CSV table of C-alpha atoms and ligand atoms in Angstrom, one decimal:
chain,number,residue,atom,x,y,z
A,212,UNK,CA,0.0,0.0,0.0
A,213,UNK,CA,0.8,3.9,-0.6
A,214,UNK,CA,2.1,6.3,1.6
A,215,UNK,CA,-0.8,8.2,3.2
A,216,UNK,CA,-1.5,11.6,2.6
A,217,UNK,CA,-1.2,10.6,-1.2
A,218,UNK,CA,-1.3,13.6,-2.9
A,219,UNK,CA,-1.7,13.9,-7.0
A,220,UNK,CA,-1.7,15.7,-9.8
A,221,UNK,CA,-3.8,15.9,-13.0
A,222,UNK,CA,-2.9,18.2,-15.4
A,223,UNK,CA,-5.4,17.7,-18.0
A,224,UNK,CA,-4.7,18.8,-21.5
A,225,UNK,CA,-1.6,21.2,-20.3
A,226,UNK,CA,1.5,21.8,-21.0
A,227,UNK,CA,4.1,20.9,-23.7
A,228,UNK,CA,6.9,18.8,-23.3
A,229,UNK,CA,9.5,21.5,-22.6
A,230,UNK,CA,6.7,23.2,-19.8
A,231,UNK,CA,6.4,19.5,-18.3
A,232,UNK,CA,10.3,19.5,-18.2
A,233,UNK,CA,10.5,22.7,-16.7
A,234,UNK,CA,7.5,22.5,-14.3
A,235,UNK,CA,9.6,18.8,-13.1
A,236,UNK,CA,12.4,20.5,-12.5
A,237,UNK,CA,11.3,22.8,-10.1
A,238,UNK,CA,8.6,20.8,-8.7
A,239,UNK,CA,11.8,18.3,-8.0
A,240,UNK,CA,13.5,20.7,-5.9
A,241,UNK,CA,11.0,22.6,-4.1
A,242,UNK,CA,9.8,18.5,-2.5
A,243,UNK,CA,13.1,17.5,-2.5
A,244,UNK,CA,13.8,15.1,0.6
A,245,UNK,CA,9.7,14.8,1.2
A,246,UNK,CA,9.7,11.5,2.3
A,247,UNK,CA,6.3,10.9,4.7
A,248,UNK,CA,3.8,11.1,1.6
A,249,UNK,CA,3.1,9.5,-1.7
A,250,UNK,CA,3.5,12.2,-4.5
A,251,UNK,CA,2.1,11.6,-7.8
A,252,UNK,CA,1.5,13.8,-11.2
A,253,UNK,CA,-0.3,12.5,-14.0
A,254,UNK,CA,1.1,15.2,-17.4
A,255,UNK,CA,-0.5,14.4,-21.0
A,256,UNK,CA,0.6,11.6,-23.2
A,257,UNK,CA,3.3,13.1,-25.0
A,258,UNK,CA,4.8,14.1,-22.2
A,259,UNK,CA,5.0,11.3,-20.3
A,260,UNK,CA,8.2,10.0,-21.7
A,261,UNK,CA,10.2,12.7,-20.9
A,262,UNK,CA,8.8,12.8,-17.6
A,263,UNK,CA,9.4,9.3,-16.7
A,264,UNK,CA,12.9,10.2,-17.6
A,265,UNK,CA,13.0,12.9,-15.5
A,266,UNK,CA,11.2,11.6,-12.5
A,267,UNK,CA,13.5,8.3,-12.5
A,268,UNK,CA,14.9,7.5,-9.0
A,269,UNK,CA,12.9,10.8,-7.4
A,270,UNK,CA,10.2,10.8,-4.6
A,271,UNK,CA,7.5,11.5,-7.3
A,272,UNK,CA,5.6,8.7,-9.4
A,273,UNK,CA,4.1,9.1,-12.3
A,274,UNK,CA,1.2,8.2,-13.5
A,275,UNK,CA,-0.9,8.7,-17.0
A,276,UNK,CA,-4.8,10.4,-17.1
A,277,UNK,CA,-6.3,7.8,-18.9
A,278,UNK,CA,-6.0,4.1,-21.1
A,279,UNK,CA,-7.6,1.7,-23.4
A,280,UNK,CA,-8.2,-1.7,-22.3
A,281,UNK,CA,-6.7,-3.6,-25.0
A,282,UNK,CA,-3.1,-4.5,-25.7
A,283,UNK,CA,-2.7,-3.6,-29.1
A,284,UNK,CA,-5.0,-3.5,-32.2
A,285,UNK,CA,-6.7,-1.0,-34.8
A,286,UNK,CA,-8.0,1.4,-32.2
A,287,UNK,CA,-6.9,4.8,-33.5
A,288,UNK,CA,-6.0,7.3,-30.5
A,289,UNK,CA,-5.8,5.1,-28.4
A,290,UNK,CA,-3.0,4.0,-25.5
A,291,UNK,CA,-2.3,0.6,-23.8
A,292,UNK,CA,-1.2,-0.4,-20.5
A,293,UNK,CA,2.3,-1.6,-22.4
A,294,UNK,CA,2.4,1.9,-23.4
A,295,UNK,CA,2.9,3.8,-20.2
A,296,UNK,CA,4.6,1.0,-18.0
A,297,UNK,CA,7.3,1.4,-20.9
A,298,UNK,CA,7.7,5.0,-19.8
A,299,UNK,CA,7.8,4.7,-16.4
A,300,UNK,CA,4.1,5.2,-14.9
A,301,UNK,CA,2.9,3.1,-11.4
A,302,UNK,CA,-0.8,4.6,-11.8
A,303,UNK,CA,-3.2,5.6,-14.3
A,304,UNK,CA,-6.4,7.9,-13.9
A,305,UNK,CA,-9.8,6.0,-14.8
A,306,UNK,CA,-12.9,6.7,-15.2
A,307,UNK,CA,-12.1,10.9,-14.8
A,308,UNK,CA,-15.7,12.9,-14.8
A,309,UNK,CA,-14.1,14.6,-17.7
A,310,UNK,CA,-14.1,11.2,-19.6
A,311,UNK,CA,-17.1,10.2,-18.3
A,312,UNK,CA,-19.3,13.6,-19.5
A,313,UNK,CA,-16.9,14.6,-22.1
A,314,UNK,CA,-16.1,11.6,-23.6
A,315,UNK,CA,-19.4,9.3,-22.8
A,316,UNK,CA,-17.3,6.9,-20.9
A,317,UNK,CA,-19.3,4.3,-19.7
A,318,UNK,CA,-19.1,2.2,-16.3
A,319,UNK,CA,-19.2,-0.9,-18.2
A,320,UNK,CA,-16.2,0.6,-20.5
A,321,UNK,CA,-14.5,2.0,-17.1
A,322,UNK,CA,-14.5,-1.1,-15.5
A,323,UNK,CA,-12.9,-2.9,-18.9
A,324,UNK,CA,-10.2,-0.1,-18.2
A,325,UNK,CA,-9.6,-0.9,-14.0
A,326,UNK,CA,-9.1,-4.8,-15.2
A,327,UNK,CA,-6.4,-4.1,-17.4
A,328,UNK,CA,-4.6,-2.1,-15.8
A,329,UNK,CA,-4.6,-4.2,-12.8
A,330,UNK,CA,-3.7,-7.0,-14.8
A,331,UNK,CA,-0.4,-5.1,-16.2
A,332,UNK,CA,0.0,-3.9,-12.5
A,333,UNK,CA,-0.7,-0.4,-13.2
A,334,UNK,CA,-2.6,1.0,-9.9
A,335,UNK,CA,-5.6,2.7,-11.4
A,336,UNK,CA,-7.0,5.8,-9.7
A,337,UNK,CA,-11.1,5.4,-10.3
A,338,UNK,CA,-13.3,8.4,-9.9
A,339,UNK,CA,-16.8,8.8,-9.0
A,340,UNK,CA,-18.7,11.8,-8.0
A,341,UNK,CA,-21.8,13.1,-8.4
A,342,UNK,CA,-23.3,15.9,-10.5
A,343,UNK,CA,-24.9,19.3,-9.3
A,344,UNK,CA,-28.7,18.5,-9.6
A,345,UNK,CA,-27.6,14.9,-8.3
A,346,UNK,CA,-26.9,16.0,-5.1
A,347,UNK,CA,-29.9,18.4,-5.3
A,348,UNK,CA,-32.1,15.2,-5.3
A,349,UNK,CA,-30.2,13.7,-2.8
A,350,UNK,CA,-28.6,11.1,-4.6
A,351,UNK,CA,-25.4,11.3,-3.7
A,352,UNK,CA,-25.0,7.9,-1.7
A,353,UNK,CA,-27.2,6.1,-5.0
A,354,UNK,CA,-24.6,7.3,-7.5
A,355,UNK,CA,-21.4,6.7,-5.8
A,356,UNK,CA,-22.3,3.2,-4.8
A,357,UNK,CA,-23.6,2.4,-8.7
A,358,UNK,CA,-20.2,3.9,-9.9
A,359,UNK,CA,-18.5,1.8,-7.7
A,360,UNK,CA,-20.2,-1.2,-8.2
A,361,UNK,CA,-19.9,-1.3,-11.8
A,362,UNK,CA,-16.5,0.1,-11.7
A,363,UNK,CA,-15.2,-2.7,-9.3
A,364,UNK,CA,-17.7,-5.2,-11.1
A,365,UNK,CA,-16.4,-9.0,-10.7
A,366,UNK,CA,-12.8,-8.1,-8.9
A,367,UNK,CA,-11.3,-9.6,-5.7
A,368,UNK,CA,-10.5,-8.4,-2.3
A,369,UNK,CA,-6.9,-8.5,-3.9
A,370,UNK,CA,-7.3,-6.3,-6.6
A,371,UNK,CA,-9.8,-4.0,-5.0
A,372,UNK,CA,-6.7,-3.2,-2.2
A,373,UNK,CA,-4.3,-2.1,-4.9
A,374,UNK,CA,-7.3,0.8,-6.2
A,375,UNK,CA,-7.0,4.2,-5.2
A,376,UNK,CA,-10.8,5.5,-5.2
A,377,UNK,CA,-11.2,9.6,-6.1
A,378,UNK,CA,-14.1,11.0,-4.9
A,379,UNK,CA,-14.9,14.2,-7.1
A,380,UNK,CA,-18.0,15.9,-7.0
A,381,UNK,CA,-18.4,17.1,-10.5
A,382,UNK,CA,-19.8,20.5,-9.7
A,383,UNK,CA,-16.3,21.4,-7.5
A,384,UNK,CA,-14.2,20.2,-10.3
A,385,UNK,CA,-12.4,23.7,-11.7
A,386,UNK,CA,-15.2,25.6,-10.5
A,387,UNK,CA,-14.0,27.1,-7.4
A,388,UNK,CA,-16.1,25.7,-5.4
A,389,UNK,CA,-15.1,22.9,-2.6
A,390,UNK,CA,-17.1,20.5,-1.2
A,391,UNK,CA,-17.0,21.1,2.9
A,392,UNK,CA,-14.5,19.0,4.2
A,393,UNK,CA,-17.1,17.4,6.5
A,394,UNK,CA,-19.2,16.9,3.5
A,395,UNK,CA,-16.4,15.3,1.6
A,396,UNK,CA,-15.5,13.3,4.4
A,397,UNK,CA,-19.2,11.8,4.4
A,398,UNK,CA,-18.8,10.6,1.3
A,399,UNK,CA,-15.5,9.1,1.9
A,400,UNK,CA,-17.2,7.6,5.1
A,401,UNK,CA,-19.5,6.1,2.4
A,402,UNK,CA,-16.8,4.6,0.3
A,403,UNK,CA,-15.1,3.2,2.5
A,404,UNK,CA,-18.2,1.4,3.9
A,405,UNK,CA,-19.1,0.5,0.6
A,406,UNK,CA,-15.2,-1.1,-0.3
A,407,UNK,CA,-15.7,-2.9,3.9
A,408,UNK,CA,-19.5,-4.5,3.1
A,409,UNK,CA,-18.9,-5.7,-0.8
A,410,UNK,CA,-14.7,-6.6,-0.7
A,411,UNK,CA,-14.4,-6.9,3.1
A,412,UNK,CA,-11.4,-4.3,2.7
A,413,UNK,CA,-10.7,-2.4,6.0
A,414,UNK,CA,-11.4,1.4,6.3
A,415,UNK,CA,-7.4,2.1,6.5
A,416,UNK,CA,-6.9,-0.1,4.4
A,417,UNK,CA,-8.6,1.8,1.2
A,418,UNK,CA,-6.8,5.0,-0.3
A,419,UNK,CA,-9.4,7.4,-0.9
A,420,UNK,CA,-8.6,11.0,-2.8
A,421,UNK,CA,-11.0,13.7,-2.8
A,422,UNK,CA,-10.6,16.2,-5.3
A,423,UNK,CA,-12.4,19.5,-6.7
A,424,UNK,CA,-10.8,22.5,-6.3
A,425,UNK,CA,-7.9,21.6,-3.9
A,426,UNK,CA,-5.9,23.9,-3.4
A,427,UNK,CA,-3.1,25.6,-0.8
A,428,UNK,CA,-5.9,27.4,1.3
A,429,UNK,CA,-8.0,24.6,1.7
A,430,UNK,CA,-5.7,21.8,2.0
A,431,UNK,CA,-5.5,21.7,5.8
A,432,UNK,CA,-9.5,21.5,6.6
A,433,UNK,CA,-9.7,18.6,4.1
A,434,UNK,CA,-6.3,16.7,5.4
A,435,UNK,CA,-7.9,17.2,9.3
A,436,UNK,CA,-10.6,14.9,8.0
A,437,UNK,CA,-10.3,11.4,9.4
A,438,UNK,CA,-11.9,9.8,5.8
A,439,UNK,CA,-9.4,11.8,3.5
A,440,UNK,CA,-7.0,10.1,2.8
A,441,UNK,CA,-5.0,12.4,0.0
A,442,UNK,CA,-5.9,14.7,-2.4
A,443,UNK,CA,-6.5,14.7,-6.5
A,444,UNK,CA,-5.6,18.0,-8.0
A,445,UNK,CA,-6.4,19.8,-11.4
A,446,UNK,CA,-5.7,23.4,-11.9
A,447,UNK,CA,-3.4,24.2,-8.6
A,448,UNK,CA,-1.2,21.0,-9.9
A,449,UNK,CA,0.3,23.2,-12.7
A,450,UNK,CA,2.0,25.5,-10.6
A,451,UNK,CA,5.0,24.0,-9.2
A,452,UNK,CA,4.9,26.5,-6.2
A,453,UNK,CA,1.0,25.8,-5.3
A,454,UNK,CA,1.4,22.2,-6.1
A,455,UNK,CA,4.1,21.5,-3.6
A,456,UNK,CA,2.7,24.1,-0.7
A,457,UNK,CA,-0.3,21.3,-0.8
A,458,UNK,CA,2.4,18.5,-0.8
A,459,UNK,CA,3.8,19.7,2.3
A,460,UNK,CA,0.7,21.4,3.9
B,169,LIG,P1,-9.6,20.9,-10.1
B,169,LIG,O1,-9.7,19.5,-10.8
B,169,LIG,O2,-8.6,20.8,-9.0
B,169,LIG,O3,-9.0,21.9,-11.2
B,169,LIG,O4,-10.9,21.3,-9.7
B,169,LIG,C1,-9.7,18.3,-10.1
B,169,LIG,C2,-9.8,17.1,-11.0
B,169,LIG,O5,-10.5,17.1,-12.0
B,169,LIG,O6,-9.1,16.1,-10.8
């Protein structure tokens, strides 16, 4: 298992290669010596080569934003497993809200994706999270629990211990807006009941992110919270300065 607080980074569709090797560099030496947490960033494709290079032998893994679940085969823009263990990445990103709303990423497709990459031993990083009006109707418990369900669909205590589990509520995602950190931990409460009562895995057992809008200023409440167990971070992930102040908060 991880390092707890695990704390990660997903930058989305920025930054070249020469700004990933840059914003490496100084996020290098600014958490230089952090030893007590499990760092991760998660740069586009194109970059991930040069970062795996970069990041070789440092106290930051790397880790990819997304996958196919094939090997190989006639599936145009697509990546496999091989693919980023090649360049150096421990975890990849599934199931993102992004993918899911942007991309019409299914459960059924999500959970093709958590298979493989557990079968290649990539640790995959599943997010669930529930939409505005959602938790309006007071759904929130009803969607987590059917994303996870389907998500996890037909794995084992075994594989289900080497998951991370992101909870991001869609409506915090680059919005500004946080979930309360007692509402976030809530949820993870939920999760983590939810991992105990279908895989028997124990509560500290489970890695469970939360992410929306994390960012220096906030980091403490949410860390304070007994459920929260590290953080997933978009936009303040791109700064090198605000990224590591919420590695060391
Ligand atoms: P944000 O993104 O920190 O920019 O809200 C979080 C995420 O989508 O992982």
């Amino acid at each position: 298992m991880y390092k707890k607080p695990f704390i990660a980074g997903n930058w989305k569709m920025h930054k070249t290669v020469s700004e990933t090797i840059e914003t490496l560099e100084e996020l290098k030496s600014l958490v230089k010596g952090v030893s007590d947490r499990t760092i991760m960033v998660a740069p586009p494709f194109t970059s991930l080569s040069d970062a795996g290079k970069l990041l070789k032998d440092s106290n930051i893994f790397l880790g990819a934003q997304n996958m196919y679940f094939e090997d190989k085969g006639a599936y145009t823009g697509e990546i496999s497993a091989d693919m980023l263990l090649e360049v150096g990445c421990k975890f990849v990103i599934l199931g993102h809200s992004e993918r899911r709303h942007i991309f019409g990423e299914s459960d059924e497709i999500i959970n093709k994706k958590v298979k493989k990459a557990l079968q290649k031993g990539l640790t995959p990083i599943l997010c669930v999270g529930e939409k505005l009006e959602e938790r309006e109707n007071g759904m929130v418990e009803e969607v987590i629990e059917k994303q996870l369900e389907m998500g996890l669909k037909s794995l084992t205590k075994e594989d289900v211990l080497n998951i991370i589990v992101a909870y991001e509520p869609v409506w915090a995602i680059g919005t500004g807006k946080t979930a309360s950190p007692e509402d976030a931990n809530s949820v993870h409460k939920f999760i983590k009941d939810s991992l105990k009562n279908i895989f028997s895995v124990e509560e500290d057992k489970s890695i469970i992110l939360y992410g929306g809008s994390v960012k220096p200023g906030n980091i403490v409440g949410l860390m304070e919270k007994h459920f929260i167990d590290g953080v997933l971070v978009g936009g303040a992930s791109l700064s090198p300065v605000d990224f590591s102040k919420i590695i060391k908060f």
